[in-house]
CSV table of C-alpha atoms and ligand atoms in Angstrom, one decimal:
chain,number,residue,atom,x,y,z
A,107,MET,CA,188.8,94.0,76.1
A,108,SER,CA,188.0,97.6,76.8
A,109,ALA,CA,186.6,99.3,79.9
A,110,ALA,CA,183.3,99.9,78.0
A,111,ALA,CA,183.0,96.2,77.5
A,112,ILE,CA,183.3,95.5,81.2
A,113,LEU,CA,180.8,98.2,82.0
A,114,SER,CA,178.2,96.5,79.8
A,115,PRO,CA,179.3,92.9,80.1
A,116,GLU,CA,179.2,90.4,77.3
A,117,PRO,CA,177.7,87.0,77.8
A,118,ALA,CA,181.0,85.6,79.1
A,119,PRO,CA,180.9,86.6,82.8
A,120,ILE,CA,183.7,88.8,83.8
A,121,VAL,CA,185.5,87.3,86.8
A,122,ALA,CA,188.6,89.4,86.8
A,123,CYS,CA,190.0,92.7,85.6
A,124,THR,CA,193.4,94.2,85.1
A,125,VAL,CA,193.7,97.7,86.5
A,126,SER,CA,196.5,99.9,85.2
A,127,ARG,CA,197.4,103.3,83.8
A,128,ASP,CA,197.7,101.6,80.4
A,129,VAL,CA,197.6,97.9,80.1
A,130,SER,CA,199.5,97.9,76.9
A,131,ASN,CA,202.6,98.5,79.0
A,132,PHE,CA,202.1,95.1,80.5
A,133,ASP,CA,201.9,92.8,77.4
A,134,LEU,CA,202.9,89.7,79.4
A,135,LEU,CA,200.1,90.3,81.8
A,136,ILE,CA,197.6,90.5,78.9
A,137,GLU,CA,198.9,87.2,77.5
A,138,ASP,CA,198.8,85.5,80.9
A,139,MET,CA,195.3,86.8,81.7
A,140,GLU,CA,194.1,85.3,78.3
A,141,THR,CA,195.7,82.0,79.1
A,142,GLU,CA,194.2,81.8,82.5
A,143,LEU,CA,190.7,83.3,81.9
A,144,GLY,CA,190.1,83.3,78.1
A,145,GLU,CA,187.4,85.9,77.5
A,146,SER,CA,186.2,86.4,81.0
A,147,TRP,CA,188.3,89.3,82.0
A,148,GLY,CA,188.5,92.9,81.2
A,149,ASP,CA,190.8,95.9,81.8
A,150,LEU,CA,190.2,99.1,83.6
A,151,THR,CA,192.2,102.3,83.9
A,152,PHE,CA,192.6,103.7,87.4
A,153,GLU,CA,189.8,106.2,86.6
A,154,ASP,CA,187.5,103.5,85.4
A,155,ALA,CA,188.3,101.3,88.3
A,156,VAL,CA,187.3,103.9,90.9
A,157,VAL,CA,183.9,104.2,89.1
A,158,PHE,CA,183.4,100.6,88.4
A,159,LEU,CA,184.1,99.4,91.9
A,160,ASN,CA,181.3,101.5,93.2
A,161,GLN,CA,178.8,99.8,90.9
A,162,PRO,CA,176.9,96.6,91.8
A,163,ASP,CA,178.2,95.0,88.6
A,164,SER,CA,181.6,94.8,90.2
A,165,GLU,CA,180.4,92.2,92.7
A,166,THR,CA,180.8,89.4,90.2
A,167,LEU,CA,184.6,90.0,90.2
A,168,GLU,CA,186.7,87.4,91.9
A,169,PHE,CA,189.9,89.4,91.7
A,170,ILE,CA,191.6,92.4,90.1
A,171,ALA,CA,195.2,92.5,89.0
A,172,ILE,CA,196.6,96.0,89.7
A,173,ALA,CA,199.7,96.6,87.5
A,174,VAL,CA,201.9,99.5,88.5
A,175,ASP,CA,205.3,100.8,87.4
A,176,SER,CA,207.6,103.5,88.7
A,177,ASP,CA,205.6,106.2,86.8
A,178,ASP,CA,202.6,105.4,89.0
A,179,GLU,CA,204.3,106.2,92.3
A,180,GLY,CA,202.8,109.7,92.2
A,181,ASP,CA,199.3,108.1,92.0
A,182,LEU,CA,199.6,106.0,95.1
A,183,GLY,CA,196.7,107.7,96.8
A,184,ARG,CA,194.2,106.7,94.1
A,185,ILE,CA,195.7,103.2,93.7
A,186,SER,CA,195.4,102.7,97.5
A,187,GLY,CA,191.8,103.7,97.3
A,188,ILE,CA,191.1,101.1,94.6
A,189,ILE,CA,192.7,98.4,96.8
A,190,THR,CA,190.6,99.5,99.7
A,191,SER,CA,187.3,99.5,97.7
A,192,ALA,CA,188.1,96.1,96.3
A,193,LYS,CA,188.8,94.6,99.7
A,194,GLU,CA,185.5,96.1,101.0
A,195,LYS,CA,183.6,94.2,98.3
A,196,GLY,CA,185.5,91.0,99.0
A,197,ILE,CA,187.4,91.2,95.7
A,198,ARG,CA,190.9,89.8,95.9
A,199,VAL,CA,193.8,91.9,94.8
A,200,ILE,CA,197.0,90.8,93.0
A,201,LEU,CA,199.6,93.4,92.7
A,202,ILE,CA,201.8,93.4,89.7
A,203,ALA,CA,204.8,95.7,90.1
A,204,GLU,CA,207.6,96.8,87.8
A,205,GLU,CA,210.4,98.8,89.3
A,206,VAL,CA,208.3,100.1,92.1
A,207,SER,CA,210.3,101.4,95.2
A,208,PRO,CA,210.1,99.1,98.2
A,209,ILE,CA,208.4,101.8,100.2
A,210,ALA,CA,205.6,102.2,97.7
A,211,LEU,CA,205.3,98.4,97.5
A,212,HIS,CA,205.1,98.0,101.3
A,213,GLN,CA,202.4,100.7,101.4
A,214,LEU,CA,200.3,98.9,98.8
A,215,LEU,CA,200.8,95.5,100.4
A,216,ARG,CA,199.9,96.8,103.8
A,217,LEU,CA,196.5,97.9,102.5
A,218,GLY,CA,195.7,94.3,101.9
A,219,ALA,CA,196.8,93.2,98.4
A,220,ASP,CA,196.5,89.5,98.6
A,221,ASP,CA,199.5,88.7,96.5
A,222,PHE,CA,202.4,90.3,94.8
A,223,VAL,CA,204.1,89.3,91.5
A,224,PRO,CA,207.0,91.2,89.9
A,225,TYR,CA,206.8,92.3,86.3
A,226,PRO,CA,208.0,91.1,83.8
A,227,LEU,CA,206.0,88.1,85.0
A,228,PRO,CA,208.1,85.1,85.6
A,229,GLU,CA,206.8,82.0,83.8
A,230,GLY,CA,203.7,80.6,85.5
A,231,ALA,CA,203.7,83.3,88.2
A,232,LEU,CA,200.2,84.7,87.5
A,233,HIS,CA,198.8,81.2,87.4
A,234,GLU,CA,200.4,80.4,90.8
A,235,ALA,CA,199.1,83.6,92.3
A,236,ILE,CA,195.5,82.8,91.1
A,237,GLU,CA,195.8,79.3,92.5
A,238,ARG,CA,196.9,80.8,95.8
A,239,LEU,CA,193.8,83.0,95.9
A,240,GLY,CA,191.7,79.9,95.2
A,241,GLN,CA,193.4,78.0,98.0
A,242,SER,CA,192.8,80.7,100.5
A,243,ASP,CA,189.1,81.1,99.6
A,244,ILE,CA,188.1,79.0,102.6
A,245,GLU,CA,189.8,81.5,104.8
A,246,THR,CA,188.0,84.6,103.5
A,247,ASP,CA,185.5,84.6,106.4
A,248,LEU,CA,188.2,84.5,109.0
A,249,PRO,CA,189.1,87.7,110.9
A,250,ASP,CA,191.9,89.6,109.3
A,251,GLU,CA,194.5,88.6,111.8
A,252,PRO,CA,198.0,88.0,110.5
A,253,ALA,CA,197.8,84.3,111.5
A,254,ALA,CA,194.6,83.8,109.6
A,255,ARG,CA,195.9,85.3,106.4
A,256,PRO,CA,196.9,83.0,103.6
A,257,SER,CA,200.7,82.5,103.6
A,258,VAL,CA,202.2,83.9,100.5
A,259,LYS,CA,205.5,82.2,100.2
A,260,SER,CA,207.3,82.5,97.0
A,261,ALA,CA,205.6,85.7,95.9
A,262,GLY,CA,208.6,87.3,94.4
A,263,GLY,CA,209.3,84.7,91.7
A,264,ARG,CA,213.1,85.4,91.8
A,265,ASP,CA,215.9,82.9,92.4
A,266,GLY,CA,218.6,84.9,94.1
A,267,VAL,CA,222.2,84.1,94.4
A,268,VAL,CA,223.2,83.5,98.0
A,269,LEU,CA,226.5,84.9,99.2
A,270,PRO,CA,227.3,84.4,102.8
A,271,VAL,CA,230.4,86.1,104.4
A,272,HIS,CA,232.0,84.5,107.4
A,273,GLY,CA,235.0,85.9,109.3
A,274,LEU,CA,237.2,83.0,110.3
A,275,SER,CA,238.6,85.1,113.1
A,276,GLY,CA,237.0,87.9,115.0
A,277,GLY,CA,237.5,91.3,113.5
A,278,ALA,CA,238.8,90.0,110.2
A,279,GLY,CA,236.6,92.4,108.4
A,280,ALA,CA,233.6,90.2,107.4
A,281,THR,CA,230.9,92.8,108.1
A,282,THR,CA,232.8,95.5,106.3
A,283,PHE,CA,233.1,93.2,103.3
A,284,ALA,CA,229.5,92.0,103.4
A,285,VAL,CA,228.1,95.6,103.6
A,286,ASN,CA,230.2,96.9,100.8
A,287,LEU,CA,229.8,93.9,98.6
A,288,ALA,CA,226.0,94.2,99.0
A,289,TRP,CA,226.1,97.9,98.1
A,290,GLU,CA,228.4,97.4,95.1
A,291,LEU,CA,226.2,94.6,93.8
A,292,ALA,CA,223.1,96.8,94.1
A,293,ASN,CA,224.9,99.6,92.3
A,294,PRO,CA,226.4,98.3,89.1
A,295,GLU,CA,228.5,100.7,87.0
A,296,GLN,CA,226.3,102.3,84.4
A,297,SER,CA,227.3,103.2,80.9
A,298,LYS,CA,225.2,105.6,78.9
A,299,LYS,CA,225.2,103.2,75.9
A,300,ASN,CA,224.2,100.2,77.9
A,301,PRO,CA,222.3,101.1,81.0
A,302,VAL,CA,221.5,98.2,83.2
A,303,THR,CA,218.7,97.6,85.6
A,304,PRO,CA,220.2,97.4,89.1
A,305,PRO,CA,219.6,94.0,90.6
A,306,ARG,CA,217.5,93.7,93.8
A,307,VAL,CA,219.9,93.0,96.7
A,308,CYS,CA,219.3,92.2,100.3
A,309,LEU,CA,221.7,91.9,103.2
A,310,LEU,CA,220.8,89.6,106.0
A,311,ASP,CA,222.6,90.1,109.3
A,312,PHE,CA,222.6,86.7,110.9
A,313,ASP,CA,225.1,87.7,113.6
A,314,PHE,CA,222.3,87.9,116.1
A,315,GLN,CA,224.6,88.9,119.0
A,316,PHE,CA,227.0,91.5,117.7
A,317,GLY,CA,225.6,92.1,114.3
A,318,SER,CA,227.0,95.4,113.2
A,319,ALA,CA,225.6,95.7,109.7
A,320,SER,CA,223.0,98.2,111.1
A,321,THR,CA,225.8,100.3,112.6
A,322,TYR,CA,227.8,100.3,109.3
A,323,LEU,CA,224.7,101.5,107.5
A,324,ASP,CA,223.3,103.6,110.3
A,325,LEU,CA,220.0,101.7,110.4
A,326,PRO,CA,218.0,101.2,113.6
A,327,ARG,CA,217.6,97.8,115.1
A,328,ARG,CA,213.9,97.0,115.5
A,329,ASP,CA,211.8,94.5,117.6
A,330,ILE,CA,210.0,93.4,114.5
A,331,VAL,CA,213.1,91.5,113.5
A,332,PHE,CA,213.0,89.6,116.8
A,333,GLU,CA,209.3,88.9,116.3
A,334,MET,CA,209.9,87.5,112.8
A,335,LEU,CA,212.8,85.3,114.0
A,336,GLN,CA,210.7,83.8,116.7
A,337,ASP,CA,207.9,82.7,114.4
A,338,THR,CA,209.3,82.1,110.9
A,339,ALA,CA,206.6,79.4,110.4
A,340,HIS,CA,204.0,82.2,110.0
A,341,MET,CA,206.3,84.5,108.0
A,342,ASP,CA,204.9,85.6,104.7
A,343,ALA,CA,206.2,87.9,102.0
A,344,GLU,CA,204.6,90.9,103.7
A,345,SER,CA,205.9,90.3,107.2
A,346,PHE,CA,209.4,89.5,105.8
A,347,ASN,CA,209.4,92.8,103.9
A,348,GLN,CA,208.2,94.7,106.9
A,349,ALA,CA,211.2,93.4,108.8
A,350,LEU,CA,213.6,94.8,106.2
A,351,LEU,CA,214.9,98.3,106.2
A,352,SER,CA,215.9,100.1,103.0
A,353,PHE,CA,219.3,101.8,102.8
A,354,ASN,CA,219.2,104.7,100.2
A,355,ASP,CA,216.3,102.9,98.4
A,356,ARG,CA,218.8,100.5,96.9
A,357,LEU,CA,219.6,97.9,99.4
A,358,GLN,CA,217.2,96.0,101.7
A,359,VAL,CA,218.6,95.1,105.1
A,360,LEU,CA,217.5,92.6,107.7
A,361,THR,CA,219.4,94.1,110.7
A,362,ALA,CA,220.2,92.1,113.8
A,363,PRO,CA,217.5,92.5,116.5
A,364,PRO,CA,218.0,95.1,119.3
A,365,GLU,CA,218.8,92.7,122.1
A,366,MET,CA,221.7,90.2,122.1
A,367,LEU,CA,220.2,86.8,121.3
A,368,PRO,CA,221.5,83.3,121.8
A,369,LEU,CA,222.6,82.2,118.3
A,370,ASP,CA,220.5,79.1,118.7
A,371,ILE,CA,217.3,81.1,119.1
A,372,VAL,CA,216.8,80.0,115.5
A,373,ALA,CA,217.1,76.6,114.1
A,374,GLY,CA,218.1,75.4,110.6
A,375,GLU,CA,214.5,75.4,109.4
A,376,ASP,CA,214.0,79.0,110.5
A,377,ILE,CA,217.2,80.1,108.7
A,378,ALA,CA,216.2,78.0,105.6
A,379,ARG,CA,212.8,79.8,105.5
A,380,ILE,CA,214.3,83.2,105.7
A,381,VAL,CA,216.9,82.5,103.1
A,382,ASP,CA,214.3,80.9,100.8
A,383,MET,CA,212.0,83.9,101.2
A,384,ALA,CA,214.9,86.3,100.5
A,385,ARG,CA,215.9,84.3,97.4
A,386,THR,CA,212.4,84.6,95.9
A,387,GLN,CA,212.4,88.3,96.2
A,388,PHE,CA,216.0,89.3,95.5
A,389,ASP,CA,218.6,88.7,92.9
A,390,PHE,CA,221.4,88.7,95.4
A,391,VAL,CA,221.2,87.7,99.1
A,392,VAL,CA,224.4,88.6,101.0
A,393,ILE,CA,224.5,87.1,104.5
A,394,ASP,CA,226.7,88.4,107.3
A,395,MET,CA,227.5,85.2,109.4
A,396,PRO,CA,228.6,85.1,113.0
A,397,SER,CA,232.2,83.9,113.3
A,398,THR,CA,231.1,81.1,115.6
A,399,VAL,CA,230.0,78.0,113.8
A,400,VAL,CA,226.5,77.1,114.9
A,401,SER,CA,223.9,74.4,114.1
A,402,TRP,CA,222.5,76.4,111.1
A,403,THR,CA,225.9,77.3,109.6
A,404,GLU,CA,225.4,74.1,107.5
A,405,THR,CA,222.0,75.3,106.4
A,406,VAL,CA,223.5,78.5,105.1
A,407,LEU,CA,226.4,76.7,103.5
A,408,SER,CA,224.1,74.4,101.6
A,409,ALA,CA,222.0,77.3,100.3
A,410,ALA,CA,225.1,79.3,99.3
A,411,HIS,CA,226.4,79.7,95.8
A,412,LEU,CA,229.7,80.9,97.1
A,413,TYR,CA,230.7,81.2,100.7
A,414,PHE,CA,233.3,83.9,101.5
A,415,ALA,CA,235.7,83.2,104.3
A,416,LEU,CA,237.5,86.3,105.5
A,417,ILE,CA,241.0,85.7,107.0
A,418,GLU,CA,244.1,87.7,107.8
A,419,LEU,CA,247.7,87.0,107.5
A,420,ASP,CA,248.3,85.7,111.0
A,421,MET,CA,248.6,82.4,112.8
A,422,ARG,CA,245.2,82.8,114.3
A,423,SER,CA,243.5,82.9,110.9
A,424,ALA,CA,245.7,80.1,109.6
A,425,GLN,CA,244.7,77.8,112.5
A,426,ASN,CA,241.1,78.7,112.4
A,427,THR,CA,241.0,78.0,108.6
A,428,LEU,CA,242.5,74.6,109.1
A,429,ARG,CA,239.9,73.8,111.8
A,430,MET,CA,237.1,75.0,109.6
A,431,ILE,CA,238.2,72.9,106.6
A,432,ARG,CA,238.6,69.8,108.8
A,433,ALA,CA,235.2,70.3,110.4
A,434,LEU,CA,233.5,70.6,107.0
A,435,LYS,CA,235.3,67.6,105.5
A,436,ALA,CA,234.4,65.5,108.6
A,437,GLU,CA,230.8,66.3,108.1
A,438,ASN,CA,231.0,65.8,104.3
A,439,LEU,CA,230.0,69.4,103.8
A,440,PRO,CA,230.8,71.3,100.6
A,441,ALA,CA,234.1,72.9,101.5
A,442,GLU,CA,234.6,73.7,97.8
A,443,LYS,CA,232.1,76.5,98.1
A,444,LEU,CA,234.5,78.4,100.3
A,445,ARG,CA,236.2,81.4,98.7
A,446,TYR,CA,239.0,82.8,100.8
A,447,VAL,CA,239.4,86.5,101.1
A,448,LEU,CA,242.6,87.8,102.7
A,449,ASN,CA,241.9,91.1,104.4
A,450,ARG,CA,244.6,93.6,105.3
A,451,ALA,CA,246.8,91.9,102.7
A,452,PRO,CA,250.4,93.2,102.3
A,453,LYS,CA,250.9,95.9,99.8
A,454,PHE,CA,251.8,95.0,96.2
A,455,THR,CA,255.3,96.3,96.8
A,456,ASP,CA,255.9,94.3,99.9
A,457,LEU,CA,257.8,91.4,98.5
A,458,ASN,CA,258.4,89.8,101.9
A,459,GLY,CA,254.6,90.1,102.6
A,460,LYS,CA,253.8,88.5,99.2
A,461,ALA,CA,256.0,85.5,100.0
A,462,ARG,CA,254.1,85.1,103.3
A,463,VAL,CA,250.8,85.1,101.5
A,464,LYS,CA,252.0,82.5,99.1
A,465,ARG,CA,253.3,80.3,102.0
A,466,LEU,CA,250.0,80.7,103.8
A,467,ALA,CA,248.0,79.6,100.8
A,468,GLU,CA,250.3,76.6,100.2
A,469,SER,CA,250.3,75.4,103.7
A,470,LEU,CA,246.5,75.5,104.0
A,471,ASP,CA,246.2,74.1,100.4
A,472,ILE,CA,243.8,76.9,99.5
A,473,SER,CA,243.8,79.6,96.9
A,474,LEU,CA,243.7,83.2,97.9
A,475,GLU,CA,242.1,84.9,94.9
A,476,VAL,CA,240.8,88.0,96.6
A,477,LEU,CA,243.2,90.2,98.5
A,478,LEU,CA,241.9,93.3,100.2
A,479,SER,CA,244.1,96.3,101.1
A,480,ASP,CA,244.4,97.6,104.6
A,481,CYS,CA,243.1,101.2,104.3
A,482,GLY,CA,243.6,102.3,107.8
A,483,ARG,CA,241.2,104.7,109.5
A,484,VAL,CA,239.2,105.6,106.5
A,485,VAL,CA,237.4,102.3,106.6
A,486,THR,CA,236.5,102.6,110.3
A,487,GLN,CA,235.4,106.2,109.7
A,488,ALA,CA,233.1,105.1,106.9
A,489,ASN,CA,231.7,102.4,109.1
A,490,ASP,CA,231.2,104.8,112.0
A,491,HIS,CA,229.4,107.2,109.7
A,492,GLY,CA,227.1,104.5,108.6
A,493,LEU,CA,228.1,104.7,104.9
A,494,PRO,CA,229.4,102.2,102.4
A,495,LEU,CA,232.8,103.1,101.1
A,496,ALA,CA,231.4,104.0,97.7
A,497,LEU,CA,229.6,106.9,99.4
A,498,SER,CA,232.3,108.1,101.7
A,499,ALA,CA,235.7,107.0,100.4
A,500,ALA,CA,235.0,106.0,96.8
A,501,LYS,CA,238.7,106.0,95.8
A,502,ALA,CA,239.9,103.8,98.7
A,503,PRO,CA,241.6,100.7,97.3
A,504,LEU,CA,239.4,98.5,99.5
A,505,ARG,CA,236.3,99.9,97.7
A,506,LYS,CA,237.8,99.4,94.3
A,507,GLU,CA,238.7,95.8,95.1
A,508,ILE,CA,235.2,95.0,96.4
A,509,GLN,CA,233.7,96.8,93.4
A,510,LYS,CA,235.7,94.7,91.1
A,511,LEU,CA,234.7,91.5,92.8
A,512,ALA,CA,231.0,92.6,92.7
A,513,GLN,CA,231.4,93.2,88.9
A,514,SER,CA,232.8,89.8,88.3
A,515,ILE,CA,230.0,88.1,90.4
A,516,THR,CA,227.4,90.0,88.4
A,517,GLU,CA,229.0,89.0,85.1
A,518,LEU,CA,229.3,85.4,86.1
A,519,ASN,CA,225.7,85.4,87.1
A,520,ARG,CA,224.6,87.0,83.9
A,521,ALA,CA,226.5,84.4,81.9
A,522,ALA,CA,225.0,81.6,84.0
A,523,GLU,CA,221.5,83.0,83.4
A,524,ALA,CA,222.1,83.4,79.7
A,525,ALA,CA,223.3,79.8,79.5
A,526,THR,CA,220.1,78.4,81.2
A,527,ALA,CA,217.7,80.8,79.3
B,110,ATP,N1,240.7,96.5,104.9
B,110,ATP,C1,240.5,97.2,106.0
B,110,ATP,N2,241.3,98.3,106.2
B,110,ATP,C2,241.1,99.1,107.4
B,110,ATP,N3,240.2,98.8,108.4
B,110,ATP,C3,239.5,97.7,108.2
B,110,ATP,C4,239.6,96.9,107.0
B,110,ATP,N4,238.7,95.9,107.1
B,110,ATP,C5,238.0,96.1,108.3
B,110,ATP,N5,238.5,97.2,109.0
B,110,ATP,C6,238.1,97.6,110.3
B,110,ATP,O1,238.3,96.6,111.2
B,110,ATP,C7,237.3,96.5,112.2
B,110,ATP,C8,236.6,95.2,112.2
B,110,ATP,O2,235.9,95.0,110.9
B,110,ATP,P1,234.5,94.3,110.8
B,110,ATP,O3,233.6,94.7,111.8
B,110,ATP,O4,234.1,94.4,109.4
B,110,ATP,O5,235.0,92.8,111.1
B,110,ATP,P2,234.2,91.5,111.5
B,110,ATP,O6,235.0,90.3,110.9
B,110,ATP,O7,232.8,91.6,111.0
B,110,ATP,O8,234.2,91.5,113.0
B,110,ATP,P3,233.3,90.7,114.1
B,110,ATP,O9,234.1,89.5,114.4
B,110,ATP,O10,233.2,91.6,115.2
B,110,ATP,O11,232.0,90.4,113.4
B,110,ATP,C9,236.4,97.7,111.9
B,110,ATP,O12,236.7,98.7,112.7
B,110,ATP,C10,236.6,98.0,110.4
B,110,ATP,O13,236.4,99.4,110.2
B,111,MG,MG1,231.0,91.3,112.0
């Protein structure tokens, strides 16, 4: 249906409109709007929308679905204006976004878009978003305080892979590994022939006391994280996204809060909510865990697809690994999810060292598939400068090893997705 048709409505009352630069770029949206609303919807360009929303006719609209892609980022001013006019008239706004930068997305959501769905639209996502608008109708007269706003839980429609990283002894290199793994996952190698869309990746720093992901990425620690942790029951997609910080527009990071917090400030249910929220919005969720085992370690382990355990070639790591395995088995927890990563592994040429690695694996009855090189000062320097190795010491063996691991995780994930598609 064209804009003209909306401006002089046909008998079927128009209850909703798509608003976009060119709706033909959003075929799936057209299909879903037809399924949901039959003939009673129309489409508007941004220009049309500005005019139409100032006419009395627009008052019959229940919602508009604003579809934007990366080419629209230069037009944010006008799009923001459309959201504001719609809200003034009590028209609900669903934002459909394809490849829009998180900053632009935050800006649009902050203006009061009621819901957000990524494009291409996941199966049933528009239907669910419309249902959520319906459910929250009763709340439309409430003041616009955060607590009164409808909770938009699984707005992202993704189903991310959860990859926690746990150092089994302090300083084993867990945070360095987590930060660099997240960065490599977010930046897959591109070939000209076969360009790939980078996945959406987030890094959650759950080491609420000494969390150093923010240091290693030079990001500030903010009170908003503490506020979110204290009240996860009222967390919605918007408040979750506001607690994240973007590193180089590619990686979203939940840093540790500014003050040292007791690790039990959060309970299993808080952690479950945060991980669930992250999973719906991101393709990969990397979690930096505290090396202490806490009440919610189990929650993270059960959400995990793979759980990386960082160790070193010393007695301390060996004994801690044994304790960890015993504790998990005693509680009937899935120890098989653990993937052991040996950091500061002996060099390839160090035959004596290699024999020790073999003995360690045998005595613990684990396999050591991932061995990471000791790269000396260059790693600490990269961390101190707040940069992933890829951006500061791209040729360091440690970077190449983590990059290779990220590639194989990405490939495994693609194969698994293809198998279930
Ligand atoms: N493969 C490596 N080669 C050289 N230095 C490394 C390597 N891995 C980690 N480091 C350095 O070791 C120190 C500890 O690393 P990191 O903070 O990643 O460990 P952690 O397990 O997270 O520690 P914590 O127990 O404090 O959380 C850092 O200074 C880091 O730069
Ligand atoms: Mg750490």
